[in-house]
PDB file of C-alpha atoms in Angstrom:
ATOM      1  CA  MET A   1      13.904   1.482  -7.715  1.00  0.00           C
ATOM      2  CA  GLY A   2      10.453   0.072  -8.328  1.00  0.00           C
ATOM      3  CA  ALA A   3       9.596  -3.518  -7.604  1.00  0.00           C
ATOM      4  CA  VAL A   4       9.181  -5.908 -10.484  1.00  0.00           C
ATOM      5  CA  THR A   5       5.527  -6.901 -10.575  1.00  0.00           C
ATOM      6  CA  THR A   6       4.582 -10.178 -12.181  1.00  0.00           C
ATOM      7  CA  SER A   7       1.053 -11.026 -13.210  1.00  0.00           C
ATOM      8  CA  SER A   8       0.646 -13.510 -10.328  1.00  0.00           C
ATOM      9  CA  THR A   9       1.752 -10.843  -7.821  1.00  0.00           C
ATOM     10  CA  PHE A  10      -0.719  -8.421  -9.374  1.00  0.00           C
ATOM     11  CA  PHE A  11      -3.597 -10.889  -8.999  1.00  0.00           C
ATOM     12  CA  ARG A  12      -2.617 -11.677  -5.397  1.00  0.00           C
ATOM     13  CA  ASP A  13      -2.575  -7.959  -4.653  1.00  0.00           C
ATOM     14  CA  ILE A  14      -6.037  -7.622  -6.181  1.00  0.00           C
ATOM     15  CA  ALA A  15      -7.301 -10.584  -4.130  1.00  0.00           C
ATOM     16  CA  TRP A  16      -6.107  -9.057  -0.846  1.00  0.00           C
ATOM     17  CA  ARG A  17      -7.564  -5.692  -1.820  1.00  0.00           C
ATOM     18  CA  ILE A  18     -10.936  -7.325  -2.469  1.00  0.00           C
ATOM     19  CA  VAL A  19     -10.806  -8.981   0.969  1.00  0.00           C
ATOM     20  CA  ASN A  20      -9.970  -5.634   2.580  1.00  0.00           C
ATOM     21  CA  ILE A  21     -12.790  -3.879   0.720  1.00  0.00           C
ATOM     22  CA  VAL A  22     -15.357  -6.548   1.638  1.00  0.00           C
ATOM     23  CA  VAL A  23     -14.436  -6.430   5.325  1.00  0.00           C
ATOM     24  CA  ALA A  24     -14.493  -2.613   5.323  1.00  0.00           C
ATOM     25  CA  ALA A  25     -17.898  -2.678   3.606  1.00  0.00           C
ATOM     26  CA  LEU A  26     -19.174  -4.970   6.357  1.00  0.00           C
ATOM     27  CA  TRP A  27     -17.929  -2.433   8.912  1.00  0.00           C
ATOM     28  CA  ILE A  28     -19.909   0.276   7.135  1.00  0.00           C
ATOM     29  CA  VAL A  29     -23.056  -1.894   7.063  1.00  0.00           C
ATOM     30  CA  ALA A  30     -22.639  -2.656  10.776  1.00  0.00           C
ATOM     31  CA  ALA A  31     -22.231   1.080  11.420  1.00  0.00           C
ATOM     32  CA  GLY A  32     -25.531   1.708   9.657  1.00  0.00           C
ATOM     33  CA  PHE A  33     -27.265  -0.762  11.938  1.00  0.00           C
ATOM     34  CA  MET A  34     -25.642   0.835  14.973  1.00  0.00           C
ATOM     35  CA  PHE A  35     -26.981   4.237  13.872  1.00  0.00           C
ATOM     36  CA  SER A  36     -30.500   2.814  13.835  1.00  0.00           C
ATOM     37  CA  ASP A  37     -30.446   2.290  17.628  1.00  0.00           C
ATOM     38  CA  LYS A  38     -30.305   6.084  18.180  1.00  0.00           C
ATOM     39  CA  HIS A  39     -28.484   5.811  21.486  1.00  0.00           C
ATOM     40  CA  PHE A  40     -25.205   7.537  22.234  1.00  0.00           C
ATOM     41  CA  GLN A  41     -23.626   4.199  23.183  1.00  0.00           C
ATOM     42  CA  SER A  42     -24.431   2.851  19.710  1.00  0.00           C
ATOM     43  CA  VAL A  43     -23.928   5.966  17.602  1.00  0.00           C
ATOM     44  CA  MET A  44     -20.353   6.699  18.682  1.00  0.00           C
ATOM     45  CA  PRO A  45     -18.947   3.233  17.821  1.00  0.00           C
ATOM     46  CA  GLY A  46     -21.022   3.376  14.637  1.00  0.00           C
ATOM     47  CA  LEU A  47     -19.411   6.678  13.712  1.00  0.00           C
ATOM     48  CA  PHE A  48     -15.971   5.221  14.430  1.00  0.00           C
ATOM     49  CA  LEU A  49     -16.714   2.182  12.251  1.00  0.00           C
ATOM     50  CA  LEU A  50     -18.037   4.387   9.469  1.00  0.00           C
ATOM     51  CA  VAL A  51     -14.927   6.593   9.419  1.00  0.00           C
ATOM     52  CA  VAL A  52     -12.460   3.695   9.570  1.00  0.00           C
ATOM     53  CA  GLY A  53     -14.427   1.650   7.018  1.00  0.00           C
ATOM     54  CA  VAL A  54     -14.611   4.492   4.508  1.00  0.00           C
ATOM     55  CA  ALA A  55     -10.935   5.320   5.065  1.00  0.00           C
ATOM     56  CA  SER A  56      -9.971   1.668   4.519  1.00  0.00           C
ATOM     57  CA  ILE A  57     -11.839   1.538   1.226  1.00  0.00           C
ATOM     58  CA  VAL A  58     -10.402   4.862   0.068  1.00  0.00           C
ATOM     59  CA  PHE A  59      -6.855   3.787   0.946  1.00  0.00           C
ATOM     60  CA  GLU A  60      -7.221   0.675  -1.222  1.00  0.00           C
ATOM     61  CA  PHE A  61      -7.540   2.919  -4.272  1.00  0.00           C
ATOM     62  CA  TRP A  62      -5.617   6.050  -3.274  1.00  0.00           C
ATOM     63  CA  ARG A  63      -2.545   5.937  -1.070  1.00  0.00           C
ATOM     64  CA  PRO A  64      -1.199   9.360  -0.083  1.00  0.00           C
ATOM     65  CA  VAL A  65       2.510   9.545   0.625  1.00  0.00           C
ATOM     66  CA  ASP A  66       1.978  10.819   4.191  1.00  0.00           C
ATOM     67  CA  ILE A  67      -0.336   7.924   5.055  1.00  0.00           C
ATOM     68  CA  VAL A  68       2.061   5.361   3.577  1.00  0.00           C
ATOM     69  CA  ASP A  69       5.005   6.863   5.472  1.00  0.00           C
ATOM     70  CA  ASN A  70       3.262   7.206   8.842  1.00  0.00           C
ATOM     71  CA  CYS A  71       0.897   4.224   8.805  1.00  0.00           C
ATOM     72  CA  ARG A  72       3.080   1.484   7.394  1.00  0.00           C
ATOM     73  CA  PHE A  73       1.295  -1.077   9.543  1.00  0.00           C
ATOM     74  CA  LEU A  74      -1.692  -0.861   7.190  1.00  0.00           C
ATOM     75  CA  TRP A  75       0.343  -2.327   4.331  1.00  0.00           C
ATOM     76  CA  ASN A  76       1.702  -5.477   5.930  1.00  0.00           C
ATOM     77  CA  PHE A  77      -0.045  -8.598   7.141  1.00  0.00           C
ATOM     78  CA  LEU A  78       0.710  -8.142  10.839  1.00  0.00           C
ATOM     79  CA  GLY A  79      -0.555  -4.579  11.065  1.00  0.00           C
ATOM     80  CA  ARG A  80      -3.643  -5.262   8.977  1.00  0.00           C
ATOM     81  CA  GLY A  81      -4.366  -8.402  11.024  1.00  0.00           C
ATOM     82  CA  VAL A  82      -4.182  -6.548  14.343  1.00  0.00           C
ATOM     83  CA  LEU A  83      -6.370  -3.785  12.899  1.00  0.00           C
ATOM     84  CA  PHE A  84      -8.945  -6.357  11.780  1.00  0.00           C
ATOM     85  CA  LEU A  85      -8.937  -8.034  15.214  1.00  0.00           C
ATOM     86  CA  LEU A  86      -9.453  -4.720  17.013  1.00  0.00           C
ATOM     87  CA  MET A  87     -12.139  -3.597  14.568  1.00  0.00           C
ATOM     88  CA  GLY A  88     -13.886  -6.945  15.041  1.00  0.00           C
ATOM     89  CA  CYS A  89     -14.077  -6.183  18.756  1.00  0.00           C
ATOM     90  CA  ALA A  90     -15.476  -2.717  18.030  1.00  0.00           C
ATOM     91  CA  VAL A  91     -18.125  -4.092  15.655  1.00  0.00           C
ATOM     92  CA  VAL A  92     -19.755  -6.561  18.053  1.00  0.00           C
ATOM     93  CA  SER A  93     -23.227  -5.483  19.122  1.00  0.00           C
ATOM     94  CA  PHE A  94     -26.600  -7.129  19.629  1.00  0.00           C
ATOM     95  CA  ARG A  95     -27.477  -7.703  15.975  1.00  0.00           C
ATOM     96  CA  VAL A  96     -26.728 -10.613  13.683  1.00  0.00           C
ATOM     97  CA  VAL A  97     -25.151  -8.317  11.083  1.00  0.00           C
ATOM     98  CA  THR A  98     -22.592  -7.101  13.580  1.00  0.00           C
ATOM     99  CA  TYR A  99     -21.738 -10.686  14.525  1.00  0.00           C
ATOM    100  CA  VAL A 100     -21.171 -11.490  10.847  1.00  0.00           C
ATOM    101  CA  ALA A 101     -18.982  -8.397  10.378  1.00  0.00           C
ATOM    102  CA  ALA A 102     -17.024  -9.213  13.538  1.00  0.00           C
ATOM    103  CA  GLY A 103     -16.589 -12.830  12.441  1.00  0.00           C
ATOM    104  CA  PHE A 104     -15.195 -11.793   9.061  1.00  0.00           C
ATOM    105  CA  SER A 105     -12.895  -9.272  10.747  1.00  0.00           C
ATOM    106  CA  TRP A 106     -11.601 -11.811  13.251  1.00  0.00           C
ATOM    107  CA  PHE A 107     -11.187 -14.554  10.644  1.00  0.00           C
ATOM    108  CA  PHE A 108      -9.195 -12.457   8.200  1.00  0.00           C
ATOM    109  CA  GLY A 109      -7.286 -10.808  11.055  1.00  0.00           C
ATOM    110  CA  ILE A 110      -6.101 -14.207  12.230  1.00  0.00           C
ATOM    111  CA  VAL A 111      -5.321 -15.260   8.639  1.00  0.00           C
ATOM    112  CA  TYR A 112      -3.228 -12.122   8.122  1.00  0.00           C
ATOM    113  CA  ILE A 113      -1.326 -12.643  11.380  1.00  0.00           C
ATOM    114  CA  VAL A 114      -0.667 -16.320  10.578  1.00  0.00           C
ATOM    115  CA  LEU A 115       0.584 -15.346   7.122  1.00  0.00           C
ATOM    116  CA  TRP A 116       2.951 -12.836   8.707  1.00  0.00           C
ATOM    117  CA  PHE A 117       4.531 -15.382  11.068  1.00  0.00           C
ATOM    118  CA  THR A 118       4.782 -18.308   8.642  1.00  0.00           C
ATOM    119  CA  SER A 119       6.867 -18.899   5.576  1.00  0.00           C
ATOM    120  CA  PHE A 120       3.805 -18.208   3.432  1.00  0.00           C
ATOM    121  CA  THR A 121       4.905 -14.578   3.149  1.00  0.00           C
ATOM    122  CA  THR A 122       7.154 -15.673   0.297  1.00  0.00           C
ATOM    123  CA  LEU A 123       4.035 -16.830  -1.515  1.00  0.00           C
ATOM    124  CA  PHE A 124       2.263 -13.544  -0.786  1.00  0.00           C
ATOM    125  CA  PRO A 125       4.849 -10.791  -1.267  1.00  0.00           C
ATOM    126  CA  VAL A 126       2.250  -8.036  -0.945  1.00  0.00           C
ATOM    127  CA  GLY A 127       2.238  -8.234   2.838  1.00  0.00           C
ATOM    128  CA  SER A 128       5.740  -9.484   3.462  1.00  0.00           C
ATOM    129  CA  PRO A 129       8.262  -7.381   5.370  1.00  0.00           C
ATOM    130  CA  ALA A 130      10.472  -7.268   2.270  1.00  0.00           C
ATOM    131  CA  ALA A 131       7.751  -5.706   0.106  1.00  0.00           C
ATOM    132  CA  PRO A 132       8.692  -2.228  -1.087  1.00  0.00           C
ATOM    133  CA  TYR A 133       6.400   0.453   0.278  1.00  0.00           C
ATOM    134  CA  PRO A 134       7.003   3.920  -1.181  1.00  0.00           C
ATOM    135  CA  GLU A 135       7.889   2.918  -4.735  1.00  0.00           C
ATOM    136  CA  GLN A 136       5.009   0.498  -5.064  1.00  0.00           C
ATOM    137  CA  TYR A 137       2.250   2.610  -3.553  1.00  0.00           C
ATOM    138  CA  VAL A 138       3.089   6.168  -4.527  1.00  0.00           C
TER     139      VAL A 138
END
């Protein structure tokens, strides 16, 4: 059975997708700056950020069944928040752009985790534990 989607739920889903896309785009920009250092210690984290950033943007528009089944943490607030916190740690380097990308990652990671552990998940059903996964995203 599919979930009943109201217009307010649709707009909240769009808002969270925009946040995810903006943060992932900042990861990609930070990866580009890491590539400009041309050192192995900078290129490898840059490559990691590039792959995860592109995958995050792609998964906002296209959600394969295997990814939804095996990576359910990406579609709830707690999992996305922990991912953002860890990616914020991976982004930090010696450039201002990487500090901005890390700050956005940490901020929205903490917001997602707080939303998971508070009663606000009833206001934001997209990331709540009761949100249907396969029917909604396949």
